[in-house]
Backbone as numpy.savetxt, mean C-alpha at the origin, in Angstrom:
# Nx Ny Nz CAx CAy CAz Cx Cy Cz
12.10 27.38 -5.78 12.65 28.31 -4.82 13.73 27.67 -3.96
13.95 26.36 -4.11 14.98 25.68 -3.35 14.55 25.29 -1.97
13.30 25.52 -1.60 12.80 25.18 -0.29 12.36 23.71 -0.25
12.55 23.02 0.90 12.10 21.63 0.98 10.59 21.54 0.89
10.13 20.40 0.45 8.68 20.19 0.33 8.04 20.22 1.71
6.85 20.73 1.76 6.09 20.76 3.01 5.38 19.42 3.18
5.51 18.82 4.34 4.87 17.54 4.61 3.49 17.78 5.19
2.54 16.99 4.70 1.19 17.06 5.22 0.85 15.82 6.01
-0.40 15.46 6.04 -0.88 14.26 6.71 -1.79 13.51 5.75
-1.61 12.18 5.68 -2.43 11.40 4.76 -3.90 11.49 5.12
-4.19 11.77 6.40 -5.58 11.89 6.82 -6.28 13.11 6.25
-5.52 14.03 5.63 -6.11 15.23 5.07 -6.74 14.98 3.70
-6.43 13.82 3.09 -7.05 13.47 1.81 -8.01 12.30 2.04
-9.06 12.28 1.27 -10.10 11.27 1.38 -10.55 10.90 -0.02
-11.34 9.84 -0.18 -11.84 9.51 -1.51 -12.47 10.72 -2.19
-12.01 11.00 -3.41 -12.47 12.17 -4.15 -11.53 13.35 -4.09
-10.57 13.33 -3.16 -9.62 14.45 -3.05 -8.67 14.46 -4.25
-8.49 15.61 -4.91 -7.54 15.68 -6.02 -6.10 15.68 -5.53
-5.22 15.01 -6.25 -3.81 14.95 -5.90 -2.96 15.03 -7.17
-1.69 15.38 -6.98 -0.73 15.44 -8.09 0.47 14.58 -7.73
0.93 13.76 -8.68 2.16 12.99 -8.51 3.28 13.80 -9.17
4.21 14.28 -8.36 5.28 15.15 -8.86 6.48 14.29 -9.23
6.69 14.11 -10.51 7.82 13.32 -10.97 7.40 12.29 -11.98
8.30 11.95 -12.87 8.03 11.01 -13.95 8.68 11.52 -15.21
9.04 10.62 -16.08 9.72 10.99 -17.32 9.05 10.33 -18.51
8.99 11.07 -19.61 8.61 10.47 -20.88 9.89 10.03 -21.56
9.98 8.75 -21.93 11.21 8.19 -22.49 11.73 9.01 -23.65
13.05 9.06 -23.75 13.65 9.81 -24.84 15.14 10.01 -24.63
15.74 9.12 -23.79 17.18 9.21 -23.57 17.54 10.53 -22.92
18.52 11.21 -23.50 18.94 12.50 -22.95 17.86 13.56 -23.12
16.94 13.29 -24.04 15.87 14.26 -24.29 14.60 13.93 -23.51
14.72 13.05 -22.50 13.56 12.68 -21.70 12.94 13.93 -21.08
11.62 13.98 -21.11 10.90 15.16 -20.65 10.25 14.89 -19.29
10.53 15.73 -18.28 9.87 15.54 -16.97 8.39 15.83 -17.07
7.59 14.99 -16.44 6.15 15.17 -16.44 5.60 14.83 -15.06
4.41 15.28 -14.80 3.69 14.90 -13.59 2.32 14.39 -13.99
1.62 13.76 -13.07 0.28 13.28 -13.36 -0.68 13.75 -12.27
-1.96 13.74 -12.59 -2.96 14.18 -11.62 -4.14 13.23 -11.64
-4.89 13.26 -10.56 -6.06 12.41 -10.44 -6.71 12.62 -9.09
-7.43 11.61 -8.63 -8.11 11.71 -7.34 -7.84 10.47 -6.51
-7.99 10.62 -5.20 -7.91 9.47 -4.30 -9.16 8.63 -4.49
-8.98 7.32 -4.68 -10.12 6.43 -4.87 -10.47 5.67 -3.59
-9.46 5.19 -2.88 -9.69 4.44 -1.65 -8.78 5.01 -0.58
-9.35 5.28 0.58 -8.60 5.85 1.70 -7.62 4.83 2.25
-6.70 5.27 3.15 -5.71 4.36 3.71 -6.40 3.22 4.44
-5.79 2.04 4.37 -6.44 0.83 4.82 -7.03 0.13 3.61
-6.23 -0.01 2.54 -6.69 -0.60 1.28 -6.75 -2.12 1.41
-7.90 -2.70 1.11 -8.06 -4.15 1.20 -7.70 -4.79 -0.13
-6.71 -5.67 -0.11 -6.28 -6.40 -1.29 -6.21 -7.88 -0.93
-6.96 -8.70 -1.63 -6.98 -10.13 -1.35 -7.24 -10.42 0.13
-8.22 -9.71 0.67 -8.67 -9.92 2.04 -7.67 -9.47 3.10
-6.59 -8.82 2.71 -5.66 -8.29 3.72 -5.65 -6.77 3.63
-5.45 -6.13 4.76 -5.48 -4.68 4.81 -4.08 -4.13 4.72
-3.80 -3.36 3.66 -2.50 -2.75 3.46 -2.55 -1.31 3.93
-1.45 -0.85 4.49 -1.38 0.52 4.97 -1.04 1.45 3.81
-1.95 1.51 2.85 -1.77 2.34 1.67 -3.13 2.93 1.29
-3.10 3.90 0.37 -4.34 4.29 -0.29 -4.07 4.28 -1.78
-5.12 4.37 -2.56 -4.92 4.27 -4.01 -5.55 5.45 -4.73
-4.97 5.77 -5.88 -5.45 6.88 -6.69 -5.63 6.42 -8.13
-6.24 7.27 -8.95 -6.37 6.97 -10.38 -5.36 7.75 -11.21
-4.29 8.27 -10.56 -3.26 9.02 -11.28 -2.47 8.09 -12.20
-2.28 8.43 -13.48 -1.48 7.60 -14.37 -0.07 7.39 -13.82
0.43 6.17 -13.90 1.77 5.86 -13.39 2.77 6.00 -14.53
3.51 7.11 -14.51 4.48 7.39 -15.57 5.81 6.72 -15.27
6.63 6.46 -16.31 7.98 5.92 -16.06 8.75 6.84 -15.12
9.39 6.27 -14.12 10.15 7.06 -13.17 9.33 7.60 -12.01
8.07 7.17 -11.91 7.21 7.71 -10.85 7.29 6.95 -9.54
7.90 5.76 -9.52 7.99 5.01 -8.28 8.84 5.82 -7.28
8.29 6.07 -6.11 8.98 6.88 -5.12 8.68 8.36 -5.23
7.86 8.74 -6.22 7.54 10.16 -6.40 6.59 10.64 -5.31
6.63 11.94 -5.06 5.77 12.54 -4.04 4.35 12.69 -4.55
3.39 12.38 -3.68 1.97 12.62 -3.97 1.57 13.85 -3.16
1.10 14.88 -3.86 0.89 16.19 -3.25 -0.58 16.57 -3.28
-1.05 17.10 -2.18 -2.43 17.57 -2.10 -2.56 18.93 -2.78
-3.79 19.41 -2.89 -4.01 20.67 -3.58 -3.48 21.89 -2.83
-3.14 21.71 -1.54 -2.55 22.84 -0.81 -1.03 22.76 -0.81
-0.47 21.86 -1.65 0.97 21.81 -1.83 1.72 21.01 -0.79
1.04 20.15 -0.08 1.71 19.35 0.96 1.84 17.89 0.51
2.98 17.28 0.84 3.22 15.89 0.47 2.44 14.99 1.42
1.56 14.16 0.86 0.72 13.28 1.68 1.05 11.80 1.49
1.96 11.51 0.55 2.32 10.11 0.33 3.41 9.97 -0.70
3.78 8.70 -0.95 4.83 8.37 -1.90 4.36 7.20 -2.76
4.55 7.29 -4.06 4.09 6.25 -4.97 4.85 4.95 -4.74
4.10 3.86 -4.56 4.72 2.55 -4.33 4.64 1.65 -5.56
3.68 1.89 -6.44 3.53 1.05 -7.62 2.08 1.07 -8.07
1.70 0.05 -8.82 0.32 -0.03 -9.31 -0.29 -1.37 -8.91
-1.60 -1.42 -8.91 -2.33 -2.62 -8.55 -2.90 -3.21 -9.84
-2.09 -4.08 -10.49 -2.46 -4.59 -11.81 -3.70 -5.48 -11.77
-4.00 -6.04 -10.60 -5.13 -6.97 -10.49 -6.47 -6.26 -10.36
-6.45 -4.92 -10.31 -7.69 -4.16 -10.13 -7.80 -3.10 -11.22
-8.97 -2.48 -11.28 -9.20 -1.40 -12.22 -9.64 -0.17 -11.47
-9.35 1.00 -12.05 -9.81 2.24 -11.43 -11.32 2.32 -11.53
-11.91 3.10 -10.63 -13.36 3.21 -10.62 -13.89 4.11 -11.73
-13.00 4.94 -12.29 -13.45 5.85 -13.33 -14.26 7.01 -12.79
-14.16 7.27 -11.49 -14.99 8.28 -10.86 -14.38 9.66 -10.79
-13.22 9.89 -11.41 -12.61 11.21 -11.32 -11.70 11.46 -12.51
-11.51 12.74 -12.83 -10.65 13.12 -13.94 -9.20 12.77 -13.62
-8.47 12.29 -14.60 -7.05 12.00 -14.43 -6.32 12.36 -15.70
-4.99 12.57 -15.58 -4.22 12.92 -16.76 -2.78 13.24 -16.40
-2.09 13.90 -17.32 -0.69 14.24 -17.13 -0.49 15.74 -17.29
0.57 16.24 -16.65 0.94 17.65 -16.73 2.24 17.73 -17.51
2.19 18.40 -18.64 3.36 18.50 -19.53 3.61 19.98 -19.79
4.70 20.51 -19.18 4.94 21.94 -19.30 3.81 22.69 -18.63
3.16 23.57 -19.38 2.02 24.32 -18.86 0.69 23.74 -19.30
0.72 22.51 -19.84 -0.50 21.92 -20.38 -0.99 20.77 -19.51
-2.31 20.66 -19.38 -2.95 19.53 -18.74 -3.58 18.67 -19.83
-3.24 17.39 -19.85 -3.78 16.49 -20.86 -4.48 15.33 -20.18
-5.73 15.12 -20.55 -6.49 14.02 -19.96 -5.90 12.69 -20.40
-5.80 11.75 -19.47 -5.27 10.42 -19.77 -5.90 9.42 -18.81
-6.42 8.33 -19.36 -7.08 7.33 -18.52 -6.05 6.41 -17.87
-6.28 6.10 -16.62 -5.42 5.17 -15.89 -6.23 3.91 -15.63
-5.81 2.78 -16.22 -6.59 1.55 -16.10 -6.36 0.84 -14.78
-5.12 0.89 -14.26 -4.80 0.22 -13.00 -4.54 1.27 -11.91
-5.10 1.09 -10.72 -4.89 2.07 -9.65 -3.42 2.19 -9.25
-3.03 3.39 -8.85 -1.70 3.63 -8.32 -1.75 3.52 -6.79
-0.82 2.74 -6.23 -0.76 2.55 -4.78 0.17 3.59 -4.16
-0.26 4.16 -3.06 0.47 5.25 -2.40 0.72 4.90 -0.93
1.99 5.01 -0.52 2.34 4.83 0.89 2.07 6.15 1.61
1.29 6.16 2.68 1.05 7.41 3.41 2.36 8.03 3.88
2.42 9.35 3.92 3.65 10.05 4.26 4.15 9.65 5.65
3.22 9.36 6.59 3.65 8.97 7.93 4.45 7.66 7.88
3.97 6.70 7.08 4.68 5.42 6.97 6.00 5.61 6.23
6.02 6.46 5.22 7.26 6.72 4.48 8.31 7.31 5.41
7.90 8.18 6.32 8.84 8.77 7.28 9.38 7.71 8.25
8.50 6.78 8.66 8.95 5.69 9.53 9.99 4.83 8.83
9.75 4.53 7.56 10.71 3.73 6.78 12.04 4.46 6.65
11.98 5.77 6.38 13.21 6.56 6.25 14.00 6.54 7.55
13.30 6.63 8.68 13.97 6.60 9.98 14.64 5.26 10.22
13.98 4.16 9.83 14.57 2.83 9.97 15.83 2.70 9.11
15.77 3.21 7.89 16.93 3.13 7.01 18.11 3.92 7.56
17.82 5.10 8.13 18.90 5.90 8.70 19.53 5.21 9.91
18.70 4.59 10.74 19.19 4.01 11.98 19.81 2.63 11.79
19.16 1.79 10.96 19.60 0.40 10.84 20.21 0.06 9.48
20.01 0.92 8.49 20.51 0.63 7.15 19.62 -0.32 6.38
18.51 -0.70 6.95 17.55 -1.59 6.28 16.19 -1.42 6.96
15.17 -1.95 6.31 13.83 -1.88 6.87 13.62 -3.08 7.79
13.23 -2.82 9.01 13.01 -3.86 9.99 11.62 -4.46 9.84
11.55 -5.78 9.83 10.27 -6.47 9.71 10.19 -7.57 10.75
9.01 -7.74 11.31 8.80 -8.80 12.27 8.88 -10.18 11.63
9.24 -11.20 12.42 9.38 -12.57 11.92 8.82 -13.52 12.97
7.94 -14.43 12.54 7.35 -15.40 13.45 7.91 -16.80 13.22
8.06 -17.20 11.95 8.67 -18.49 11.64 7.68 -19.62 11.45
6.57 -19.34 10.75 5.60 -20.40 10.47 5.20 -20.38 9.00
4.73 -21.53 8.52 4.00 -21.60 7.27 2.54 -21.76 7.65
1.67 -21.11 6.91 0.27 -21.08 7.34 -0.67 -21.04 6.16
-1.93 -21.31 6.44 -2.97 -21.20 5.43 -4.25 -20.73 6.09
-5.12 -20.10 5.30 -6.39 -19.61 5.81 -7.34 -20.76 6.10
-7.96 -20.72 7.27 -8.98 -21.70 7.61 -10.30 -21.28 6.96
-11.06 -22.22 6.45 -12.35 -21.93 5.84 -13.42 -22.78 6.53
-14.45 -22.11 7.04 -15.56 -22.80 7.70 -16.72 -22.90 6.73
-16.98 -24.10 6.24 -18.04 -24.30 5.25 -19.42 -23.93 5.81
-19.55 -23.92 7.13 -20.85 -23.65 7.75 -21.10 -22.17 7.97
-20.14 -21.33 7.55 -20.28 -19.89 7.76 -20.24 -19.15 6.42
-21.32 -19.23 5.64 -21.32 -18.57 4.33 -21.31 -17.06 4.45
-20.53 -16.41 3.58 -20.49 -14.96 3.46 -20.82 -14.64 2.02
-21.40 -13.49 1.76 -21.79 -13.14 0.40 -20.61 -13.28 -0.56
-20.70 -14.20 -1.49 -19.66 -14.39 -2.50 -18.48 -15.21 -2.04
-18.35 -15.48 -0.74 -17.21 -16.21 -0.21 -17.66 -17.11 0.93
-16.85 -18.12 1.24 -17.11 -18.92 2.43 -16.51 -18.25 3.66
-16.98 -18.64 4.83 -16.51 -17.99 6.05 -15.05 -18.23 6.30
-14.31 -17.17 6.60 -12.88 -17.27 6.92 -12.73 -17.08 8.42
-12.11 -18.06 9.07 -12.14 -18.09 10.54 -10.77 -18.30 11.15
-9.75 -17.63 10.64 -8.43 -17.74 11.24 -7.42 -18.41 10.35
-6.25 -18.67 10.94 -5.11 -19.20 10.19 -4.67 -20.52 10.81
-4.41 -21.51 9.96 -3.92 -22.81 10.41 -2.41 -22.86 10.28
-1.71 -23.21 11.35 -0.26 -23.36 11.31 0.08 -24.69 10.64
0.82 -24.62 9.53 1.19 -25.83 8.79 2.53 -26.39 9.25
3.49 -25.51 9.50 4.80 -25.94 9.99 5.43 -24.82 10.79
6.40 -25.18 11.64 7.08 -24.21 12.51 8.58 -24.34 12.31
9.24 -23.23 12.04 10.68 -23.24 11.82 11.41 -23.47 13.15
12.34 -24.44 13.18 13.09 -24.69 14.42 13.85 -23.45 14.89
13.79 -23.18 16.19 14.50 -22.05 16.75 13.84 -20.71 16.53
12.67 -20.70 15.91 11.98 -19.44 15.59 11.19 -18.93 16.80
10.78 -17.66 16.76 9.92 -17.14 17.83 8.65 -17.97 17.99
8.12 -18.50 16.89 6.91 -19.32 16.97 7.15 -20.58 17.79
8.32 -21.23 17.57 8.62 -22.44 18.32 8.83 -22.11 19.80
9.53 -21.01 20.07 9.76 -20.63 21.46 8.46 -20.28 22.18
7.47 -19.81 21.40 6.18 -19.48 21.99 5.28 -20.70 22.15
5.74 -21.85 21.63 4.97 -23.07 21.81 4.01 -23.40 20.69
4.08 -22.68 19.57 3.20 -22.99 18.45 3.60 -24.32 17.82
2.59 -25.08 17.37 2.83 -26.38 16.75 1.97 -26.51 15.50
2.39 -27.35 14.53 1.54 -27.60 13.35 0.16 -28.08 13.79
-0.86 -27.52 13.16 -2.23 -27.86 13.52 -2.89 -26.83 14.41
-2.09 -25.93 15.02 -2.67 -24.87 15.83 -3.41 -23.88 14.93
-4.42 -23.25 15.51 -5.17 -22.22 14.78 -4.94 -20.88 15.46
-4.61 -19.87 14.66 -4.40 -18.51 15.17 -5.63 -17.68 14.83
-6.31 -17.18 15.85 -7.53 -16.40 15.66 -7.33 -14.91 15.88
-6.26 -14.54 16.60 -5.99 -13.12 16.83 -4.49 -12.92 17.01
-4.04 -11.66 16.82 -2.63 -11.32 16.97 -2.54 -9.91 17.52
-1.93 -9.76 18.67 -1.77 -8.44 19.31 -3.10 -7.71 19.43
-4.14 -8.45 19.74 -5.45 -7.84 19.93 -6.28 -7.67 18.68
-5.71 -8.00 17.50 -6.45 -7.86 16.24 -6.97 -9.22 15.78
-8.23 -9.27 15.42 -8.84 -10.51 14.94 -8.23 -10.90 13.60
-7.95 -12.19 13.43 -7.34 -12.69 12.20 -8.37 -13.51 11.43
-8.53 -13.19 10.14 -9.44 -13.92 9.29 -8.72 -14.69 8.19
-7.62 -14.14 7.69 -6.91 -14.76 6.57 -5.40 -14.68 6.80
-4.66 -15.54 6.09 -3.21 -15.62 6.27 -2.50 -14.32 5.89
-2.93 -13.66 4.83 -2.29 -12.40 4.41 -2.41 -11.34 5.50
-3.54 -11.35 6.19 -3.77 -10.38 7.26 -2.77 -10.58 8.40
-2.53 -11.84 8.77 -1.57 -12.14 9.84 -0.15 -11.79 9.39
0.19 -12.10 8.14 1.54 -11.80 7.64 1.80 -10.30 7.69
0.80 -9.49 7.37 0.95 -8.03 7.40 1.17 -7.54 8.81
0.40 -8.08 9.77 0.53 -7.66 11.16 1.89 -8.06 11.74
2.36 -9.26 11.40 3.68 -9.71 11.89 4.79 -8.79 11.35
4.71 -8.49 10.05 5.74 -7.66 9.43 5.76 -6.26 10.02
4.62 -5.80 10.53 4.51 -4.45 11.05 4.99 -4.32 12.49
5.31 -5.46 13.14 5.73 -5.41 14.54 7.23 -5.55 14.69
């Protein structure tokens, strides 16, 4: 109908919610056929990957060629996110039907690796940054770091993670101006408790 897509809220979908990825092509040169895929939300926003929390959620929708950046749409026709890629290091839970939409046909298709989705709210923030600055703004601290491990704090399947150790500080960086030195331990950042280096890197980039 030529009308712009209606934007929804990522909070309106939860694990088990059906979604459709609008966009994707089956290879074939000039004869490439547009397709979409469908599936369900597997993990709500706040996806934990390698002990760090990413501001994404994941689905079991098959990732078709040309789907990166495609709209993820809820069953009421509202855009709730944008496809960012796939998580090759993980597998889908297999807890919901998934497949592709070809013309007027629905075809079941298994998705082995979860598809990562940026919530629509974050996608809008990124778009605003691109319009205003011409690039995505990311925070910078200026340190090299590693996760501290406390052998005396066992956790099921893992040893206790108790913050980040500063290995080096870049001259002239915000970290140096703040007085950070190699050997310092960072336990929290902007009020958030820090357990692993990836977690701190995500928080810095988000500020």
